[in-house]
XYZ file of C-alpha atoms in Angstrom:
250
model
C 130.235 11.050 -48.700
C 132.234 14.679 -50.416
C 131.486 14.652 -54.397
C 132.186 17.031 -56.699
C 129.514 17.679 -59.129
C 129.728 20.503 -62.857
C 126.328 21.676 -61.214
C 128.184 23.873 -58.897
C 131.054 26.503 -59.161
C 134.541 24.519 -59.928
C 135.779 22.825 -56.908
C 132.506 22.584 -54.659
C 131.231 19.627 -53.287
C 128.125 18.812 -52.055
C 128.252 16.670 -49.064
C 125.325 13.827 -49.954
C 125.133 12.280 -46.112
C 124.077 16.175 -44.593
C 121.616 17.523 -48.271
C 120.310 13.531 -47.727
C 118.966 14.575 -43.814
C 118.087 17.770 -44.962
C 116.251 17.298 -47.800
C 115.203 13.819 -47.304
C 116.927 12.279 -50.186
C 115.693 9.033 -51.607
C 119.024 6.091 -50.162
C 120.418 5.284 -53.785
C 121.765 1.567 -54.251
C 124.048 0.115 -56.850
C 123.379 -3.620 -57.681
C 125.908 -5.041 -59.514
C 124.675 -7.544 -61.555
C 126.894 -10.611 -61.608
C 125.837 -11.536 -64.873
C 127.731 -9.456 -66.513
C 130.386 -10.642 -64.286
C 133.887 -12.528 -65.265
C 132.649 -16.102 -63.335
C 136.022 -17.247 -63.403
C 137.395 -14.443 -61.240
C 133.653 -14.533 -59.395
C 134.622 -13.112 -56.279
C 137.150 -10.508 -57.161
C 134.965 -9.239 -59.428
C 132.261 -9.378 -56.858
C 134.231 -7.330 -54.092
C 135.811 -4.648 -56.386
C 132.230 -3.942 -56.971
C 131.050 -3.916 -53.684
C 134.316 -2.184 -53.020
C 133.208 0.750 -55.163
C 129.810 1.729 -53.341
C 127.574 -1.373 -54.664
C 125.051 -2.146 -51.395
C 123.898 -5.507 -52.378
C 124.644 -8.193 -55.571
C 121.633 -8.846 -57.987
C 121.367 -12.750 -59.076
C 119.561 -12.702 -62.229
C 118.376 -16.487 -62.224
C 117.169 -18.132 -65.928
C 115.547 -21.300 -66.580
C 115.768 -21.133 -70.252
C 111.851 -21.471 -70.340
C 110.391 -18.239 -69.519
C 113.604 -16.310 -70.484
C 115.713 -17.138 -74.148
C 118.344 -18.371 -71.280
C 120.038 -20.148 -68.830
C 121.909 -18.641 -65.915
C 122.545 -20.342 -62.321
C 120.739 -21.740 -59.489
C 121.114 -22.387 -55.891
C 124.395 -23.433 -55.486
C 126.262 -19.614 -57.330
C 124.193 -18.442 -54.625
C 125.349 -20.691 -51.565
C 128.765 -19.567 -52.512
C 128.591 -16.111 -53.139
C 126.825 -16.400 -49.699
C 130.370 -17.066 -48.553
C 132.651 -14.402 -49.665
C 130.413 -11.516 -48.852
C 127.896 -10.454 -46.120
C 125.600 -8.298 -47.895
C 122.268 -8.397 -49.395
C 121.398 -11.165 -52.268
C 118.529 -10.102 -54.563
C 117.679 -13.156 -56.848
C 115.824 -12.640 -59.651
C 114.065 -15.387 -60.710
C 112.859 -15.422 -64.396
C 111.712 -18.865 -64.373
C 108.405 -20.806 -64.537
C 107.031 -22.121 -61.852
C 109.080 -20.037 -59.321
C 107.030 -21.242 -55.590
C 108.917 -24.691 -56.378
C 112.184 -22.983 -56.339
C 111.998 -20.134 -53.877
C 112.637 -22.630 -50.622
C 116.060 -23.895 -52.103
C 117.325 -19.568 -52.754
C 116.710 -19.247 -49.719
C 117.796 -21.536 -48.072
C 121.455 -21.499 -49.840
C 121.323 -17.243 -48.837
C 119.433 -15.558 -50.681
C 118.129 -11.978 -48.995
C 115.650 -10.776 -51.211
C 113.514 -12.764 -54.115
C 111.663 -11.125 -56.115
C 108.814 -12.894 -58.967
C 108.131 -12.069 -62.102
C 103.948 -10.903 -62.137
C 103.782 -12.669 -65.669
C 104.986 -16.163 -64.156
C 102.413 -16.091 -61.827
C 99.537 -17.690 -61.785
C 98.473 -16.736 -57.999
C 100.575 -13.960 -56.905
C 100.278 -13.372 -53.436
C 100.426 -16.745 -52.767
C 104.048 -16.797 -54.546
C 104.829 -13.307 -52.115
C 103.573 -14.944 -49.153
C 105.704 -18.450 -49.541
C 108.911 -15.851 -49.929
C 108.210 -13.784 -46.589
C 107.343 -17.626 -45.541
C 111.435 -18.508 -46.074
C 112.380 -15.095 -44.251
C 113.323 -12.845 -47.171
C 112.440 -9.596 -48.240
C 109.326 -10.178 -51.540
C 109.760 -8.717 -54.361
C 107.314 -8.178 -57.867
C 108.916 -7.479 -61.318
C 107.540 -6.076 -64.483
C 108.289 -6.789 -68.123
C 108.481 -3.661 -70.706
C 105.156 -4.580 -71.325
C 103.402 -5.796 -68.261
C 100.884 -2.253 -67.227
C 102.135 -0.616 -63.323
C 98.738 -0.956 -63.088
C 98.385 -5.111 -63.085
C 100.616 -4.768 -59.453
C 97.775 -2.797 -57.665
C 95.927 -5.927 -55.310
C 99.755 -6.789 -54.420
C 101.957 -3.039 -53.241
C 100.801 -2.968 -49.965
C 102.743 -7.062 -49.713
C 105.673 -6.000 -50.634
C 109.313 -4.933 -50.318
C 110.502 -3.601 -53.473
C 109.195 -3.391 -57.410
C 111.513 -4.420 -59.912
C 111.156 -2.311 -63.564
C 112.258 -4.413 -66.264
C 114.422 -1.351 -68.902
C 115.306 -4.577 -71.225
C 113.554 -7.356 -72.006
C 114.590 -9.965 -69.791
C 116.847 -12.685 -71.009
C 120.704 -11.526 -72.098
C 122.477 -8.641 -69.836
C 123.747 -5.596 -72.350
C 120.162 -4.653 -74.153
C 119.768 -1.233 -74.699
C 117.324 0.840 -72.392
C 113.959 1.237 -73.237
C 112.682 4.575 -72.898
C 109.205 4.115 -71.639
C 110.639 2.183 -68.317
C 110.760 5.760 -66.501
C 107.378 6.583 -67.223
C 107.038 2.973 -65.311
C 109.250 3.911 -62.270
C 106.875 8.072 -61.997
C 103.677 5.671 -61.424
C 104.429 3.171 -58.962
C 106.437 6.792 -57.467
C 102.806 8.269 -57.424
C 101.038 4.974 -56.853
C 102.930 4.216 -53.326
C 102.293 8.341 -52.059
C 98.835 7.902 -52.964
C 98.477 4.864 -51.320
C 100.786 5.676 -47.948
C 103.337 2.214 -48.735
C 106.825 2.065 -48.632
C 108.165 -0.251 -51.394
C 111.355 0.522 -52.731
C 112.065 0.803 -56.865
C 114.142 -0.902 -58.681
C 114.803 -0.674 -61.857
C 117.405 -2.917 -64.343
C 118.318 -3.354 -68.028
C 120.665 -0.821 -69.974
C 121.723 1.567 -66.782
C 124.809 3.083 -68.038
C 126.072 6.794 -67.004
C 124.055 7.754 -70.061
C 121.036 6.495 -68.379
C 121.087 6.772 -64.596
C 119.920 10.419 -64.353
C 117.024 9.817 -65.508
C 115.511 6.452 -63.494
C 116.759 8.053 -60.326
C 114.582 11.486 -61.628
C 111.308 9.659 -62.205
C 112.068 7.675 -58.511
C 114.332 4.541 -58.920
C 116.107 3.616 -55.783
C 118.094 0.900 -56.782
C 120.525 0.480 -59.558
C 120.805 -2.642 -61.088
C 123.660 -2.600 -63.358
C 125.915 -5.523 -65.213
C 127.812 -4.458 -68.311
C 128.908 -0.469 -67.185
C 129.888 -2.302 -63.855
C 131.650 -5.557 -65.068
C 131.772 -5.431 -68.891
C 134.905 -3.285 -69.132
C 136.825 -4.608 -66.636
C 137.551 -1.992 -63.727
C 134.584 -2.547 -61.366
C 135.247 -1.069 -58.685
C 135.897 2.802 -60.877
C 132.439 1.811 -63.474
C 130.929 1.482 -59.607
C 131.867 4.643 -58.051
C 131.447 6.357 -61.167
C 127.610 5.029 -61.591
C 127.228 5.604 -57.539
C 128.007 9.513 -58.383
C 125.902 9.963 -61.443
C 122.715 8.742 -59.805
C 123.455 10.898 -56.801
C 124.030 13.320 -58.876
C 120.648 12.744 -60.437
C 118.895 12.832 -56.491
C 120.235 16.364 -56.334
C 118.475 17.652 -59.538
C 115.090 15.812 -58.634
C 115.080 18.222 -55.828
Protein backbone atom coordinates (compact mmCIF):
# COMPACT_ATOMS: atom_id res chain seq x y z
CA UNK A 1 0.00 0.00 0.00
CA UNK A 2 1.51 3.33 -1.09
CA UNK A 3 0.37 6.46 0.71
CA UNK A 4 1.61 10.00 0.12
CA UNK A 5 2.09 11.98 3.31
CA UNK A 6 2.86 15.57 4.21
CA UNK A 7 5.59 14.37 6.60
CA UNK A 8 7.91 13.72 3.67
CA UNK A 9 9.02 15.61 0.60
CA UNK A 10 6.25 16.39 -1.94
CA UNK A 11 5.42 13.37 -4.02
CA UNK A 12 7.10 10.91 -1.64
CA UNK A 13 5.03 7.81 -0.81
CA UNK A 14 5.39 5.43 2.12
CA UNK A 15 5.05 1.74 1.35
CA UNK A 16 3.31 0.69 4.58
CA UNK A 17 3.64 -3.05 3.97
CA UNK A 18 7.46 -2.85 3.67
CA UNK A 19 7.80 -0.40 6.57
CA UNK A 20 5.60 -2.58 8.79
CA UNK A 21 7.87 -5.55 8.16
CA UNK A 22 11.05 -3.54 8.80
CA UNK A 23 9.94 -1.61 11.89
CA UNK A 24 7.40 -4.16 13.22
CA UNK A 25 4.68 -1.53 13.14
CA UNK A 26 1.40 -2.42 14.87
CA UNK A 27 -1.41 -3.61 12.64
CA UNK A 28 -3.86 -0.72 12.56
CA UNK A 29 -7.48 -1.67 11.89
CA UNK A 30 -10.60 0.43 11.49
CA UNK A 31 -13.88 -0.93 12.85
CA UNK A 32 -16.80 1.06 11.40
CA UNK A 33 -19.56 1.33 14.01
CA UNK A 34 -22.97 0.64 12.53
CA UNK A 35 -24.63 2.72 15.26
CA UNK A 36 -24.16 5.77 13.01
CA UNK A 37 -25.13 4.06 9.76
CA UNK A 38 -28.39 4.49 7.87
CA UNK A 39 -30.28 1.35 8.90
CA UNK A 40 -32.60 1.65 5.90
CA UNK A 41 -29.47 1.07 3.77
CA UNK A 42 -27.41 -0.93 6.24
CA UNK A 43 -25.95 -3.52 3.85
CA UNK A 44 -24.98 -0.78 1.38
CA UNK A 45 -23.41 1.35 4.10
CA UNK A 46 -21.46 -1.61 5.49
CA UNK A 47 -20.10 -2.59 2.09
CA UNK A 48 -18.97 1.00 1.40
CA UNK A 49 -17.05 1.18 4.69
CA UNK A 50 -15.42 -2.19 4.09
CA UNK A 51 -14.42 -1.18 0.57
CA UNK A 52 -12.72 1.83 2.15
CA UNK A 53 -10.53 -0.40 4.27
CA UNK A 54 -12.60 -1.39 7.31
CA UNK A 55 -11.64 -4.89 8.42
CA UNK A 56 -14.29 -5.61 11.05
CA UNK A 57 -17.67 -4.21 12.04
CA UNK A 58 -18.40 -2.78 15.47
CA UNK A 59 -21.90 -3.51 16.79
CA UNK A 60 -23.02 -1.45 19.78
CA UNK A 61 -25.60 -3.31 21.87
CA UNK A 62 -27.43 -1.20 24.48
CA UNK A 63 -30.23 -2.22 26.81
CA UNK A 64 -31.54 1.08 28.20
CA UNK A 65 -30.38 0.06 31.71
CA UNK A 66 -26.60 -0.08 31.79
CA UNK A 67 -26.59 2.86 29.37
CA UNK A 68 -29.40 5.35 28.64
CA UNK A 69 -30.25 4.11 25.16
CA UNK A 70 -31.66 1.04 23.41
CA UNK A 71 -30.17 -0.15 20.14
CA UNK A 72 -30.05 -3.63 18.62
CA UNK A 73 -29.89 -7.32 19.43
CA UNK A 74 -29.01 -10.70 17.91
CA UNK A 75 -31.40 -10.43 14.91
CA UNK A 76 -29.38 -7.54 13.45
CA UNK A 77 -26.14 -9.45 14.04
CA UNK A 78 -27.65 -12.43 12.23
CA UNK A 79 -28.61 -10.19 9.29
CA UNK A 80 -25.11 -8.69 9.13
CA UNK A 81 -23.61 -12.17 9.12
CA UNK A 82 -25.54 -12.89 5.93
CA UNK A 83 -24.04 -9.93 4.02
CA UNK A 84 -20.38 -9.95 5.15
CA UNK A 85 -17.65 -12.34 6.23
CA UNK A 86 -15.57 -9.83 8.23
CA UNK A 87 -15.44 -10.27 12.02
CA UNK A 88 -18.44 -8.87 13.90
CA UNK A 89 -17.23 -7.07 17.03
CA UNK A 90 -20.19 -7.01 19.44
CA UNK A 91 -19.82 -4.53 22.29
CA UNK A 92 -22.35 -5.43 25.00
CA UNK A 93 -23.34 -2.34 26.96
CA UNK A 94 -25.88 -4.31 28.94
CA UNK A 95 -26.64 -5.67 32.39
CA UNK A 96 -26.35 -9.43 32.95
CA UNK A 97 -24.33 -10.03 29.78
CA UNK A 98 -23.85 -13.73 30.60
CA UNK A 99 -27.51 -14.34 29.73
CA UNK A 100 -27.11 -12.99 26.20
CA UNK A 101 -23.65 -14.18 25.16
CA UNK A 102 -24.96 -17.49 23.70
CA UNK A 103 -27.53 -15.68 21.54
CA UNK A 104 -24.97 -13.28 20.08
CA UNK A 105 -22.50 -16.09 19.43
CA UNK A 106 -25.19 -18.14 17.69
CA UNK A 107 -26.21 -15.11 15.60
CA UNK A 108 -22.69 -14.82 14.21
CA UNK A 109 -20.63 -12.63 16.56
CA UNK A 110 -16.89 -13.27 16.31
CA UNK A 111 -15.73 -10.91 19.06
CA UNK A 112 -17.72 -10.14 22.20
CA UNK A 113 -16.73 -7.53 24.76
CA UNK A 114 -18.31 -6.84 28.14
CA UNK A 115 -17.96 -3.98 30.57
CA UNK A 116 -15.86 -4.42 33.67
CA UNK A 117 -18.47 -2.28 35.45
CA UNK A 118 -21.35 -4.62 34.47
CA UNK A 119 -19.82 -7.95 35.48
CA UNK A 120 -19.97 -9.29 39.03
CA UNK A 121 -17.76 -12.26 38.11
CA UNK A 122 -15.67 -10.91 35.26
CA UNK A 123 -13.39 -13.92 34.82
CA UNK A 124 -16.38 -16.24 34.58
CA UNK A 125 -18.03 -14.00 31.99
CA UNK A 126 -14.89 -13.80 29.85
CA UNK A 127 -14.52 -17.58 29.97
CA UNK A 128 -18.19 -17.86 28.97
CA UNK A 129 -17.39 -15.85 25.83
CA UNK A 130 -14.45 -18.09 24.99
CA UNK A 131 -16.53 -21.22 25.59
CA UNK A 132 -18.85 -20.01 22.83
CA UNK A 133 -16.00 -19.75 20.34
CA UNK A 134 -15.60 -15.96 20.33
CA UNK A 135 -12.69 -13.65 21.06
CA UNK A 136 -13.14 -12.17 24.53
CA UNK A 137 -12.75 -8.48 25.26
CA UNK A 138 -13.22 -6.28 28.30
CA UNK A 139 -14.36 -2.65 28.21
CA UNK A 140 -13.67 0.18 30.64
CA UNK A 141 -15.63 3.42 30.94
CA UNK A 142 -13.87 6.82 31.20
CA UNK A 143 -14.04 6.83 35.01
CA UNK A 144 -12.66 3.28 35.43
CA UNK A 145 -8.90 2.92 36.06
CA UNK A 146 -6.96 0.45 33.93
CA UNK A 147 -5.60 -1.14 37.12
CA UNK A 148 -9.00 -2.80 37.68
CA UNK A 149 -8.15 -5.14 34.80
CA UNK A 150 -4.90 -6.49 36.24
CA UNK A 151 -6.32 -9.90 37.10
CA UNK A 152 -7.88 -10.59 33.68
CA UNK A 153 -5.34 -9.25 31.19
CA UNK A 154 -3.84 -12.70 30.74
CA UNK A 155 -7.13 -14.22 29.54
CA UNK A 156 -8.43 -11.62 27.09
CA UNK A 157 -7.92 -10.98 23.40
CA UNK A 158 -8.47 -7.22 23.54
CA UNK A 159 -9.25 -4.26 25.79
CA UNK A 160 -11.69 -1.62 24.63
CA UNK A 161 -11.08 1.84 26.07
CA UNK A 162 -14.14 4.07 26.00
CA UNK A 163 -13.12 7.60 25.08
CA UNK A 164 -16.66 8.89 25.61
CA UNK A 165 -19.30 7.99 28.16
CA UNK A 166 -21.21 5.13 26.51
CA UNK A 167 -24.78 5.44 25.32
CA UNK A 168 -24.81 7.75 22.31
CA UNK A 169 -22.84 8.32 19.12
CA UNK A 170 -21.36 11.62 17.98
CA UNK A 171 -19.81 12.62 21.33
CA UNK A 172 -16.54 14.48 21.82
CA UNK A 173 -13.36 12.58 22.59
CA UNK A 174 -12.28 12.59 26.26
CA UNK A 175 -8.50 13.34 26.24
CA UNK A 176 -7.72 11.21 29.29
CA UNK A 177 -8.35 8.08 27.21
CA UNK A 178 -4.95 8.44 25.55
CA UNK A 179 -3.15 8.04 28.88
CA UNK A 180 -5.18 4.89 29.59
CA UNK A 181 -4.09 3.48 26.25
CA UNK A 182 -0.44 4.22 27.06
CA UNK A 183 -0.78 2.49 30.43
CA UNK A 184 -2.35 -0.59 28.84
CA UNK A 185 0.44 -0.76 26.27
CA UNK A 186 3.04 -0.52 29.05
CA UNK A 187 1.29 -3.21 31.11
CA UNK A 188 1.15 -5.49 28.08
CA UNK A 189 4.90 -5.21 27.53
CA UNK A 190 5.72 -5.63 31.22
CA UNK A 191 3.58 -8.77 31.50
CA UNK A 192 4.63 -10.23 28.16
CA UNK A 193 1.04 -10.41 26.92
CA UNK A 194 -0.42 -9.93 23.46
CA UNK A 195 -3.91 -8.49 23.92
CA UNK A 196 -4.84 -5.77 21.46
CA UNK A 197 -6.00 -2.26 22.37
CA UNK A 198 -9.21 -0.88 20.91
CA UNK A 199 -10.64 2.61 21.38
CA UNK A 200 -14.21 3.81 20.90
CA UNK A 201 -15.64 7.31 21.05
CA UNK A 202 -14.98 10.58 19.25
CA UNK A 203 -12.49 9.05 16.82
CA UNK A 204 -12.03 11.43 13.89
CA UNK A 205 -9.29 12.93 11.73
CA UNK A 206 -8.55 15.30 14.62
CA UNK A 207 -8.11 12.60 17.29
CA UNK A 208 -7.02 9.43 15.49
CA UNK A 209 -3.33 10.37 15.51
CA UNK A 210 -3.27 10.87 19.29
CA UNK A 211 -4.76 7.46 20.09
CA UNK A 212 -2.55 5.60 17.60
CA UNK A 213 0.60 7.24 18.96
CA UNK A 214 -0.57 6.24 22.45
CA UNK A 215 -0.80 2.59 21.36
CA UNK A 216 -4.32 1.95 20.05
CA UNK A 217 -4.50 -0.58 17.21
CA UNK A 218 -8.24 -1.04 16.61
CA UNK A 219 -10.12 2.17 15.97
CA UNK A 220 -13.90 2.28 16.28
CA UNK A 221 -15.46 5.09 14.28
CA UNK A 222 -19.14 5.69 13.67
CA UNK A 223 -20.03 9.29 13.00
CA UNK A 224 -16.70 9.98 11.28
CA UNK A 225 -17.40 7.15 8.82
CA UNK A 226 -21.16 7.24 8.30
CA UNK A 227 -22.29 10.64 9.59
CA UNK A 228 -21.75 12.64 6.38
CA UNK A 229 -22.27 10.03 3.68
CA UNK A 230 -19.40 8.76 1.51
CA UNK A 231 -18.44 6.04 3.99
CA UNK A 232 -15.83 4.59 1.65
CA UNK A 233 -14.00 7.92 1.32
CA UNK A 234 -14.08 8.72 5.03
CA UNK A 235 -12.84 5.24 5.98
CA UNK A 236 -9.89 5.65 3.63
CA UNK A 237 -9.05 9.07 5.08
CA UNK A 238 -9.13 7.81 8.69
CA UNK A 239 -6.94 4.82 7.90
CA UNK A 240 -4.42 6.98 6.06
CA UNK A 241 -4.18 9.36 9.04
CA UNK A 242 -3.87 6.45 11.48
CA UNK A 243 -1.06 4.76 9.56
CA UNK A 244 0.85 8.00 9.23
CA UNK A 245 0.54 8.44 13.02
CA UNK A 246 1.95 4.94 13.51
CA UNK A 247 5.04 6.00 11.56
CA UNK A 248 5.49 9.06 13.75
CA UNK A 249 5.35 6.82 16.83
CA UNK A 250 8.27 4.83 15.43
